[in-house]
Coordinates of C-alpha atoms in Angstrom, one line a residue:
X1 CA 35.1 6.3 12.4
X2 CA 34.9 2.5 13.0
X3 CA 31.7 0.5 12.5
X4 CA 29.6 1.3 15.5
X5 CA 29.6 -1.2 18.3
X6 CA 26.1 -1.5 19.8
X7 CA 24.9 -2.1 23.3
X8 CA 21.7 -4.1 23.7
X9 CA 19.3 -1.1 23.5
X10 CA 21.0 0.2 20.4
X11 CA 20.8 -3.1 18.6
X12 CA 17.1 -3.3 19.4
X13 CA 16.7 0.3 18.2
X14 CA 18.3 -0.4 14.8
X15 CA 16.3 -3.6 14.3
X16 CA 13.1 -1.5 14.9
X17 CA 14.5 1.0 12.3
X18 CA 15.0 -1.9 9.8
X19 CA 11.4 -3.0 10.2
X20 CA 10.3 0.6 9.8
X21 CA 12.2 0.9 6.5
X22 CA 10.6 -2.3 5.3
X23 CA 7.2 -1.0 6.0
X24 CA 7.9 2.2 4.1
X25 CA 9.6 0.5 1.1
X26 CA 7.9 2.7 -1.5
X27 CA 10.0 5.7 -0.4
X28 CA 12.7 6.6 -3.0
X29 CA 15.3 7.1 -0.3
X30 CA 15.4 3.4 0.6
X31 CA 16.9 0.6 -1.5
X32 CA 17.0 -3.1 -0.5
X33 CA 19.4 -5.7 -1.9
X34 CA 20.1 -9.3 -1.1
X35 CA 23.8 -8.7 -1.9
X36 CA 24.8 -12.4 -1.1
X37 CA 28.5 -12.7 -0.5
X38 CA 29.6 -9.8 -2.6
X39 CA 28.2 -6.7 -4.4
X40 CA 29.7 -4.5 -7.1
X41 CA 31.3 -1.4 -5.5
X42 CA 30.5 0.8 -8.5
X43 CA 26.8 0.0 -8.0
X44 CA 27.1 0.9 -4.4
X45 CA 28.5 4.2 -5.5
X46 CA 25.7 4.9 -7.9
X47 CA 23.1 4.1 -5.3
X48 CA 24.9 6.4 -2.8
X49 CA 24.7 9.2 -5.3
X50 CA 21.0 8.6 -6.1
X51 CA 19.8 8.1 -2.5
X52 CA 21.8 11.2 -1.4
X53 CA 20.3 13.4 -4.0
X54 CA 16.7 12.1 -3.3
X55 CA 17.1 12.7 0.4
X56 CA 18.2 16.3 -0.3
X57 CA 15.1 16.9 -2.6
X58 CA 12.8 15.5 0.1
X59 CA 14.3 17.6 2.8
X60 CA 15.6 14.5 4.7
X61 CA 18.9 14.2 6.5
X62 CA 19.7 10.8 5.0
X63 CA 18.7 7.8 3.0
X64 CA 19.3 4.0 3.4
X65 CA 20.9 1.2 1.4
X66 CA 20.1 -2.1 3.0
X67 CA 21.8 -5.5 2.3
X68 CA 20.2 -8.7 3.3
X69 CA 16.6 -7.9 2.4
X70 CA 14.9 -9.3 -0.8
X71 CA 13.9 -6.3 -2.9
X72 CA 10.7 -7.8 -4.3
X73 CA 9.2 -9.5 -1.3
X74 CA 10.8 -7.2 1.3
X75 CA 11.8 -10.4 3.2
X76 CA 14.8 -10.5 5.4
X77 CA 17.1 -13.2 4.0
X78 CA 20.5 -12.2 5.4
X79 CA 23.8 -11.4 3.6
X80 CA 27.4 -12.4 3.7
X81 CA 28.7 -9.2 2.2
X82 CA 32.2 -8.4 3.5
X83 CA 31.5 -10.8 6.4
X84 CA 35.2 -11.7 6.6
X85 CA 36.9 -8.6 5.0
X86 CA 35.2 -6.1 7.2
X87 CA 33.2 -3.0 6.4
X88 CA 35.5 -0.3 7.8
X89 CA 37.4 0.3 4.5
X90 CA 34.2 0.7 2.4
X91 CA 33.8 4.2 3.8
X92 CA 37.1 5.3 2.4
X93 CA 36.5 3.4 -0.9
X94 CA 33.2 5.2 -1.5
X95 CA 34.5 8.6 -0.3
X96 CA 37.3 8.5 -2.9
X97 CA 34.8 8.5 -5.7
X98 CA 32.0 10.9 -4.5
X99 CA 31.6 14.6 -4.8
X100 CA 33.5 16.3 -2.0
X101 CA 34.6 12.9 -0.6
X102 CA 31.2 12.2 1.0
X103 CA 30.8 8.8 2.6
X104 CA 28.4 6.9 4.8
X105 CA 27.2 8.5 8.0
X106 CA 27.5 5.0 9.5
X107 CA 27.3 1.4 8.6
X108 CA 25.3 -0.9 11.0
X109 CA 25.3 -4.6 11.3
X110 CA 22.1 -6.0 12.9
X111 CA 21.0 -9.6 13.4
X112 CA 17.2 -9.9 13.5
X113 CA 15.6 -13.4 14.3
X114 CA 13.6 -14.6 11.3
X115 CA 11.7 -18.0 11.7
X116 CA 13.9 -18.8 14.6
X117 CA 17.1 -18.2 12.7
X118 CA 19.5 -15.2 13.2
X119 CA 20.0 -13.3 9.9
X120 CA 22.8 -10.7 9.2
X121 CA 21.6 -7.4 7.7
X122 CA 23.9 -4.5 6.8
X123 CA 22.4 -1.0 6.8
X124 CA 24.2 1.9 5.1
X125 CA 23.1 5.3 6.3
X126 CA 23.7 7.8 3.4
X127 CA 23.9 11.6 4.0
X128 CA 21.7 13.9 2.0
X129 CA 23.4 16.0 -0.7
X130 CA 25.0 19.2 0.5
X131 CA 22.8 22.3 0.0
X132 CA 23.1 23.5 -3.6
X133 CA 25.6 20.7 -4.6
X134 CA 24.3 17.4 -6.1
X135 CA 26.1 14.3 -5.0
X136 CA 28.0 12.5 -7.8
X137 CA 29.8 9.2 -8.2
X138 CA 32.8 9.0 -10.5
X139 CA 31.7 12.4 -12.0
X140 CA 28.2 11.2 -12.8
X141 CA 25.1 12.2 -10.8
X142 CA 22.3 9.7 -10.2
X143 CA 18.6 9.7 -8.9
X144 CA 15.7 7.3 -8.5
X145 CA 12.7 6.9 -10.8
X146 CA 10.4 4.7 -8.8
X147 CA 12.6 1.6 -8.2
X148 CA 14.9 2.4 -11.1
X149 CA 18.4 3.9 -10.8
X150 CA 18.7 6.7 -13.4
X151 CA 20.9 9.7 -14.3
X152 CA 20.0 12.8 -12.3
X153 CA 17.6 14.8 -14.5
X154 CA 18.3 18.4 -15.4
X155 CA 15.1 19.4 -13.5
X156 CA 16.2 17.7 -10.3
X157 CA 19.8 19.0 -10.7
X158 CA 18.5 22.6 -11.0
X159 CA 16.2 22.2 -8.0
X160 CA 19.3 21.2 -5.9
X161 CA 21.5 24.0 -7.3
X162 CA 18.9 26.7 -6.7
X163 CA 18.9 25.9 -3.0
X164 CA 20.0 28.6 -0.6
X165 CA 23.1 27.7 1.3
X166 CA 22.4 28.1 5.1
X167 CA 24.9 30.2 7.0
X168 CA 25.4 28.8 10.5
X169 CA 26.9 32.1 11.7
X170 CA 23.7 34.0 10.6
X171 CA 21.3 31.8 12.6
X172 CA 20.0 33.1 15.9
X173 CA 21.0 31.9 19.4
X174 CA 17.8 30.9 21.1
X175 CA 17.0 33.1 24.2
X176 CA 20.2 35.1 23.8
X177 CA 20.1 38.9 24.3
X178 CA 22.7 41.6 24.3
X179 CA 23.1 41.1 28.1
X180 CA 24.6 37.7 27.3
X181 CA 27.5 39.4 25.4
X182 CA 30.8 40.4 26.9
X183 CA 31.2 44.2 27.4
X184 CA 35.0 44.1 27.1
X185 CA 34.8 42.0 23.9
X186 CA 32.4 44.5 22.4
X187 CA 34.8 47.3 23.3
X188 CA 37.6 45.5 21.5
X189 CA 35.4 45.0 18.4
X190 CA 34.6 48.8 18.3
X191 CA 38.3 49.7 18.5
X192 CA 39.3 47.2 15.9
X193 CA 36.5 48.4 13.5
X194 CA 37.7 52.0 13.9
X195 CA 41.3 50.9 13.1
X196 CA 40.0 49.0 10.0
X197 CA 38.1 52.0 8.7
X198 CA 40.8 54.5 9.6
X199 CA 38.4 57.5 9.2
X200 CA 37.9 60.1 11.9
X201 CA 34.3 60.7 10.8
X202 CA 33.4 57.0 11.1
X203 CA 35.2 56.8 14.5
X204 CA 33.1 59.7 15.8
X205 CA 29.9 58.0 14.6
X206 CA 30.9 54.7 16.3
X207 CA 31.7 56.5 19.6
X208 CA 28.1 57.9 19.6
X209 CA 26.4 54.5 19.1
X210 CA 25.2 52.2 21.8
X211 CA 26.6 48.7 21.8
X212 CA 23.3 47.4 20.3
X213 CA 23.3 50.0 17.5
X214 CA 26.9 49.2 16.7
X215 CA 26.3 45.5 16.4
X216 CA 23.0 46.0 14.4
X217 CA 25.0 48.1 11.9
X218 CA 27.5 45.2 11.6
X219 CA 24.6 42.7 11.2
X220 CA 25.7 40.7 14.2
X221 CA 22.3 41.6 15.8
X222 CA 19.3 41.2 13.4
X223 CA 15.9 42.4 14.4
X224 CA 17.1 42.4 18.0
X225 CA 18.2 38.8 17.9
X226 CA 21.7 37.6 18.6
X227 CA 23.4 35.7 15.8
X228 CA 25.8 32.8 16.3
X229 CA 28.6 35.0 14.9
X230 CA 27.9 37.7 17.6
X231 CA 27.8 35.1 20.4
X232 CA 30.9 33.3 19.1
X233 CA 33.1 36.5 18.8
X234 CA 31.6 38.5 21.6
X235 CA 29.7 36.2 23.9
X236 CA 30.2 36.0 27.7
X237 CA 31.6 32.6 28.5
X238 CA 29.2 32.2 31.4
X239 CA 26.4 31.8 28.9
X240 CA 28.0 29.5 26.3
X241 CA 25.4 26.9 27.2
X242 CA 23.0 28.8 24.9
X243 CA 24.8 27.3 21.9
X244 CA 23.5 24.0 20.6
X245 CA 27.1 22.8 20.7
X246 CA 29.5 24.8 22.8
X247 CA 32.5 26.1 20.8
X248 CA 35.9 25.7 22.5
X249 CA 39.6 25.8 21.7
X250 CA 42.5 23.9 23.4
X251 CA 46.3 24.5 23.5
X252 CA 48.6 21.6 24.3
X253 CA 52.3 21.5 24.5
X254 CA 54.3 18.3 24.0
X255 CA 57.8 17.2 25.0
X256 CA 60.4 15.5 22.9
X257 CA 58.6 12.1 23.4
X258 CA 55.3 13.7 22.3
X259 CA 53.8 13.5 25.8
X260 CA 51.5 16.3 26.9
X261 CA 53.4 18.6 29.3
X262 CA 50.7 21.2 29.8
X263 CA 47.3 22.4 28.3
X264 CA 44.6 25.0 28.6
X265 CA 41.0 25.2 27.5
X266 CA 39.6 28.4 26.0
X267 CA 36.0 29.6 25.9
X268 CA 34.3 32.5 24.1
X269 CA 34.7 35.4 23.3
X270 CA 36.8 34.3 20.3
X271 CA 37.6 37.9 19.2
X272 CA 40.5 37.6 21.8
X273 CA 41.3 33.9 21.3
X274 CA 44.5 34.4 19.3
X275 CA 45.9 36.9 21.8
X276 CA 45.2 34.5 24.7
X277 CA 46.7 31.5 23.0
X278 CA 49.8 33.4 21.7
X279 CA 50.7 34.1 25.3
X280 CA 51.3 30.4 25.9
X281 CA 53.2 29.5 22.7
X282 CA 57.0 29.4 22.9
X283 CA 58.6 31.5 20.2
X284 CA 62.3 31.1 20.6
X285 CA 65.1 32.7 18.5
X286 CA 66.3 30.4 15.8
X287 CA 69.8 30.7 14.2
X288 CA 70.7 29.1 10.9
X289 CA 72.9 29.5 7.9
X290 CA 70.9 30.8 4.9
X291 CA 73.6 29.7 2.4
X292 CA 76.9 27.9 2.1
X293 CA 79.0 31.0 1.6
X294 CA 78.1 33.1 4.6
X295 CA 80.1 33.2 7.9
X296 CA 77.3 34.8 9.9
X297 CA 74.1 32.9 11.0
X298 CA 70.7 34.4 10.4
X299 CA 68.5 35.0 13.4
X300 CA 64.7 34.9 13.4
X301 CA 61.8 34.0 15.7
X302 CA 60.6 30.5 15.1
X303 CA 57.1 31.8 14.2
X304 CA 56.0 35.0 12.6
X305 CA 53.3 36.5 14.9
X306 CA 51.1 37.6 11.9
X307 CA 51.2 34.0 10.6
X308 CA 50.1 32.6 13.9
X309 CA 47.2 35.0 14.2
X310 CA 46.1 34.4 10.6
X311 CA 46.1 30.6 11.0
X312 CA 44.3 30.7 14.4
X313 CA 41.7 33.1 13.1
X314 CA 41.2 31.0 10.0
X315 CA 40.4 28.1 12.3
X316 CA 37.7 30.3 13.9
X317 CA 36.3 31.5 10.6
X318 CA 36.1 28.2 8.8
X319 CA 35.2 25.7 11.5
X320 CA 32.0 23.7 10.9
X321 CA 30.4 24.4 14.3
X322 CA 27.5 22.1 13.5
X323 CA 29.9 19.2 14.0
X324 CA 30.8 20.1 17.5
X325 CA 34.4 19.5 18.5
X326 CA 37.2 21.9 19.4
X327 CA 39.9 23.9 17.7
X328 CA 43.2 22.5 18.7
X329 CA 46.6 24.2 18.8
X330 CA 49.3 21.5 19.5
X331 CA 52.8 22.7 20.1
X332 CA 55.8 20.5 19.4
X333 CA 59.5 21.3 19.6
X334 CA 59.8 22.0 15.8
X335 CA 56.3 22.9 14.7
X336 CA 52.7 23.9 15.6
X337 CA 49.8 21.9 14.5
X338 CA 46.4 23.6 14.3
X339 CA 43.2 21.6 13.8
X340 CA 39.6 22.7 13.3
X341 CA 36.4 20.7 12.7
X342 CA 35.0 20.8 9.1
X343 CA 36.3 20.1 5.6
X344 CA 38.6 22.2 3.5
X345 CA 36.3 23.9 1.0
X346 CA 38.8 24.2 -2.0
X347 CA 39.5 20.4 -1.5
X348 CA 43.3 21.0 -2.2
X349 CA 45.9 23.6 -1.3
X350 CA 47.3 24.1 -4.8
X351 CA 44.5 26.3 -6.2
X352 CA 44.9 28.8 -3.3
X353 CA 48.5 29.4 -4.3
X354 CA 47.3 30.8 -7.6
X355 CA 46.8 34.6 -7.2
X356 CA 43.6 34.5 -9.3
X357 CA 41.9 32.0 -6.9
X358 CA 38.7 33.1 -5.1
X359 CA 36.7 30.9 -2.8
X360 CA 33.4 29.6 -4.2
X361 CA 31.7 30.4 -0.9
X362 CA 32.4 30.8 2.8
X363 CA 31.1 28.2 5.3
X364 CA 30.3 31.1 7.8
X365 CA 29.7 34.1 5.6
X366 CA 28.5 36.5 8.3
X367 CA 31.3 35.4 10.7
X368 CA 34.0 35.9 8.0
X369 CA 32.7 39.3 7.1
X370 CA 32.7 40.4 10.8
X371 CA 36.2 39.0 11.3
X372 CA 37.4 41.1 8.3
X373 CA 35.7 44.2 9.8
X374 CA 37.5 43.5 13.2
X375 CA 40.9 43.0 11.5
X376 CA 41.1 39.3 12.5
X377 CA 41.5 37.8 9.0
X378 CA 42.6 38.9 5.6
X379 CA 40.3 39.2 2.6
X380 CA 39.9 37.5 -0.7
X381 CA 41.8 34.4 0.4
X382 CA 45.1 36.4 0.3
X383 CA 45.8 35.4 3.9
X384 CA 46.9 31.8 3.2
X385 CA 49.1 32.9 0.3
X386 CA 50.8 35.5 2.6
X387 CA 51.4 32.8 5.1
X388 CA 53.2 30.7 2.4
X389 CA 55.2 33.8 1.3
X390 CA 56.4 34.6 4.8
X391 CA 57.6 31.1 5.4
X392 CA 59.3 31.2 2.0
X393 CA 61.0 34.5 2.8
X394 CA 62.5 33.0 6.0
X395 CA 63.7 30.0 3.8
X396 CA 61.6 27.7 6.1
X397 CA 59.5 24.7 5.1
X398 CA 56.0 25.7 3.8
X399 CA 52.9 24.9 5.8
X400 CA 51.4 21.4 5.5
X401 CA 47.7 21.0 5.1
X402 CA 46.2 17.7 5.9
X403 CA 42.7 17.7 4.4
X404 CA 42.2 13.9 3.8
X405 CA 39.5 13.8 6.5
X406 CA 36.1 15.5 5.6
X407 CA 35.5 16.1 9.3
X408 CA 38.6 18.2 10.2
X409 CA 41.3 20.4 8.6
X410 CA 44.9 20.2 10.0
X411 CA 47.7 22.7 9.2
X412 CA 51.3 22.3 10.4
X413 CA 53.6 25.4 10.6
X414 CA 57.3 24.8 11.0
X415 CA 59.6 26.7 13.3
X416 CA 62.9 25.5 12.0
X417 CA 64.6 23.9 8.9
X418 CA 63.9 20.3 7.8
X419 CA 66.6 20.1 5.2
X420 CA 69.3 22.8 4.9
X421 CA 69.6 22.1 1.2
X422 CA 66.1 23.5 0.8
X423 CA 67.2 26.7 2.6
X424 CA 70.2 27.1 0.3
X425 CA 68.1 26.5 -2.8
X426 CA 65.6 29.2 -1.8
X427 CA 68.3 31.6 -0.9
X428 CA 70.1 31.2 -4.3
X429 CA 66.9 31.2 -6.3
X430 CA 64.8 34.1 -5.0
X431 CA 62.9 34.5 -8.3
X432 CA 61.1 31.1 -8.0
X433 CA 57.3 31.5 -8.0
X434 CA 55.3 30.1 -5.1
X435 CA 54.0 27.0 -6.9
X436 CA 57.6 26.0 -7.7
X437 CA 58.7 26.5 -4.1
X438 CA 55.6 24.4 -3.0
X439 CA 56.7 21.5 -5.3
X440 CA 60.3 21.8 -4.0
X441 CA 58.9 21.7 -0.4
X442 CA 57.0 18.5 -1.3
X443 CA 60.3 16.9 -2.4
X444 CA 62.2 17.8 0.8
X445 CA 59.4 16.2 2.8
X446 CA 59.5 13.0 0.7
X447 CA 56.0 13.5 -0.7
X448 CA 55.1 12.3 -4.2
X449 CA 54.8 14.8 -7.1
X450 CA 53.7 14.2 -10.7
X451 CA 56.1 13.6 -13.6
X452 CA 55.2 17.0 -15.0
X453 CA 56.1 18.7 -11.7
X454 CA 59.4 16.7 -11.5
X455 CA 60.3 17.8 -15.1
X456 CA 59.5 21.4 -14.1
X457 CA 61.9 21.2 -11.1
X458 CA 64.6 19.5 -13.2
X459 CA 64.3 22.3 -15.7
X460 CA 65.4 24.7 -13.0
X461 CA 68.1 22.3 -11.8
X462 CA 66.4 22.1 -8.4
X463 CA 66.1 18.3 -8.0
X464 CA 67.9 15.1 -9.1
X465 CA 66.9 11.5 -9.2
X466 CA 64.0 9.6 -10.5
X467 CA 60.3 10.6 -10.1
X468 CA 59.7 8.1 -7.3
X469 CA 63.1 8.9 -5.6
X470 CA 63.7 12.6 -6.0
X471 CA 66.1 14.6 -3.9
X472 CA 67.2 18.2 -3.7
X473 CA 70.0 19.3 -5.9
X474 CA 73.2 20.8 -4.5
X475 CA 73.4 24.6 -5.0
X476 CA 75.5 25.6 -8.0
X477 CA 79.0 26.9 -7.4
X478 CA 79.8 29.7 -9.9
X479 CA 83.6 29.7 -10.0
X480 CA 86.4 27.3 -9.2
X481 CA 87.1 29.3 -6.0
X482 CA 83.4 28.9 -5.1
X483 CA 83.6 25.2 -5.7
X484 CA 86.5 24.8 -3.2
X485 CA 84.7 27.0 -0.7
X486 CA 81.5 25.0 -1.2
X487 CA 83.3 21.8 -0.2
X488 CA 84.9 23.5 2.8
X489 CA 81.5 24.9 3.9
X490 CA 79.6 21.7 3.3
X491 CA 78.7 19.9 6.6
X492 CA 78.5 16.1 6.8
X493 CA 75.6 14.6 8.7
X494 CA 76.0 13.7 12.3
X495 CA 76.2 10.0 11.6
X496 CA 79.4 10.6 9.6
X497 CA 81.0 12.3 12.6
X498 CA 79.7 9.7 15.1
X499 CA 81.0 6.9 12.9
X500 CA 84.5 8.5 13.0
X501 CA 84.3 8.6 16.9
X502 CA 83.3 4.9 17.1
X503 CA 85.9 3.8 14.6
X504 CA 88.6 5.6 16.5
X505 CA 87.6 4.0 19.9
X506 CA 87.3 0.6 18.2
X507 CA 90.9 1.0 16.9
X508 CA 92.6 2.6 19.9
X509 CA 90.4 1.7 22.8
X510 CA 90.0 5.1 24.4
X511 CA 90.4 8.9 23.8
X512 CA 90.3 12.0 25.9
X513 CA 88.3 15.1 24.9
X514 CA 91.4 16.8 23.3
X515 CA 91.9 13.7 21.1
X516 CA 88.3 13.8 20.0
X517 CA 88.6 17.5 19.2
X518 CA 91.7 16.9 17.1
X519 CA 90.0 14.1 15.3
X520 CA 86.9 16.1 14.3
X521 CA 87.7 19.8 14.3
X522 CA 89.1 20.1 10.8
X523 CA 86.2 18.0 9.4
X524 CA 83.6 20.6 10.4
X525 CA 82.4 23.2 7.8
X526 CA 84.3 26.6 7.7
X527 CA 81.0 28.4 8.4
X528 CA 81.3 27.4 12.1
X529 CA 83.3 29.4 14.5
X530 CA 85.9 27.8 16.8
X531 CA 83.5 27.9 19.8
X532 CA 80.7 26.4 17.6
X533 CA 83.0 23.6 16.6
X534 CA 83.9 22.9 20.2
X535 CA 80.2 22.7 21.1
X536 CA 79.6 20.4 18.1
X537 CA 82.3 18.0 19.5
X538 CA 80.6 17.9 22.9
X539 CA 77.1 17.5 21.3
X540 CA 78.3 14.5 19.2
X541 CA 79.9 12.8 22.2
X542 CA 76.8 13.4 24.4
X543 CA 74.5 12.0 21.8
X544 CA 76.5 8.8 21.6
X545 CA 76.6 8.5 25.4
X546 CA 72.8 8.9 25.5
X547 CA 72.4 6.0 23.0
X548 CA 74.6 3.8 25.3
X549 CA 77.3 3.4 22.6
X550 CA 80.1 5.2 24.5
X551 CA 80.8 6.3 28.1
X552 CA 83.6 7.7 30.3
X553 CA 86.0 5.7 32.4
X554 CA 86.0 8.2 35.3
X555 CA 83.7 10.8 36.9
X556 CA 86.7 13.1 37.0
X557 CA 86.4 15.1 33.8
X558 CA 90.0 16.2 33.9
X559 CA 91.5 12.7 33.6
X560 CA 88.5 10.8 32.1
X561 CA 88.6 9.1 28.7
X562 CA 85.9 8.1 26.3
X563 CA 85.5 4.4 25.8
X564 CA 83.3 2.2 23.7
X565 CA 80.7 0.1 25.5
X566 CA 78.4 -1.0 22.7
X567 CA 79.7 -2.0 19.2
X568 CA 77.1 -3.0 16.7
X569 CA 79.7 -4.2 14.2
X570 CA 80.9 -6.9 16.6
X571 CA 77.5 -8.2 17.4

């Protein structure tokens, strides 16, 4: 978020806030500094930790670090701190060194008039430490002792750690009753629960319960009060205004130029959200060669239905609904991108790939438990690992998790190959563990990996090149006959074929379609059928025409020739 631009009333409000902070200077959640033209970033980080922890211990939402005010006299003197370099980047700089990537809620610049002169003051709004988790800076936690900055004492640390984590999904929706829930959604929940339990005795018991009894047993109604989890999963959309922040989801589909072609907004009940969204998502049949030796393409749907449901329902289970915002499902030609508000609790994807991993906590514990009961998500974090395994078994790229932002989580799921070499390597090395496949996937996407990871992949003969310029190794041919077939099967990239076409036209001026076919046909891999090769010729010619490089000299396809109209080499 950029530094807030204020209107006149907001400027006045923040100046009043500044004077209020000066009047309450003895509070240990406020720190004043003159700062001058510069101030040590490490000290800012330590004050961030201290003020964040003190705000938590006092039950406050935030603390303040203020530059441009004399600490002893509490007099506004002004500051030149980052007056030219800007303040936007400081949020990222501090977030890179704090626990969980926390950073300022906002940074305000105000200009109060003092003795007839305008003074610049910078106000850093610091969030309170997360419940049960002290805020640290560079792996060290700080606090205040009067006006002194000190290490966080063991007593204060334990007071923070003993705090009970609040579960948003277990809180009650004010004024909501069972009449505000959707009858059809409750019926779905009952059936899904019976499927989950798979016990005739339990099914009979459920059938005898009223809706209210059923939901009370599931803890979605507590003491007659409707929980956020109940309203989110089973609520009637007509009453979504009862939420403090209305939960919504949005599906959008993009064309090849990444322009929105269509969209739809979805309301509660979220128990049926994945079914409603899946009806809109294109899921075409994709054909590809799993290795270099086969003559027959493999066919599969672009997206596994179980994978899509798991990822969609994970967005529901792990969203931070206190932030507001929507769940987004963005559909592109080659992938789906799902986004939900909130941070990624494990802070990286690698630990989840380890079968021994268990989540330290769930953001919405009651909601997650209910979704497991209703067969919406998997248990014990096995769902994400299964998503990775399914993509791997299809020889497709693994999901990408973008967790750099602390306010949203984004996951991309691919519906086609990125690099056929990756497909071949997975096909020929089926015994690779998931972590190794993940590292290999990072290489195919051009993402950096550590020296240790690169050495691990080289050991398995999966990559070549230097650490900062790795590329996927060619699959090994076992015999001399295999090696010959490997070369025959190996396709060149499209630029190679297009250069052949351009060079031919540059040399001879024109060529009909038969000549183009004769030029290219024996250069294509043996894995393609004759009809596939013919289509490939047409595809290459069409691509060059769209680029404005070649065209035809007649509208009559029977007598027309291809000619060169744009030659980069001669320019």
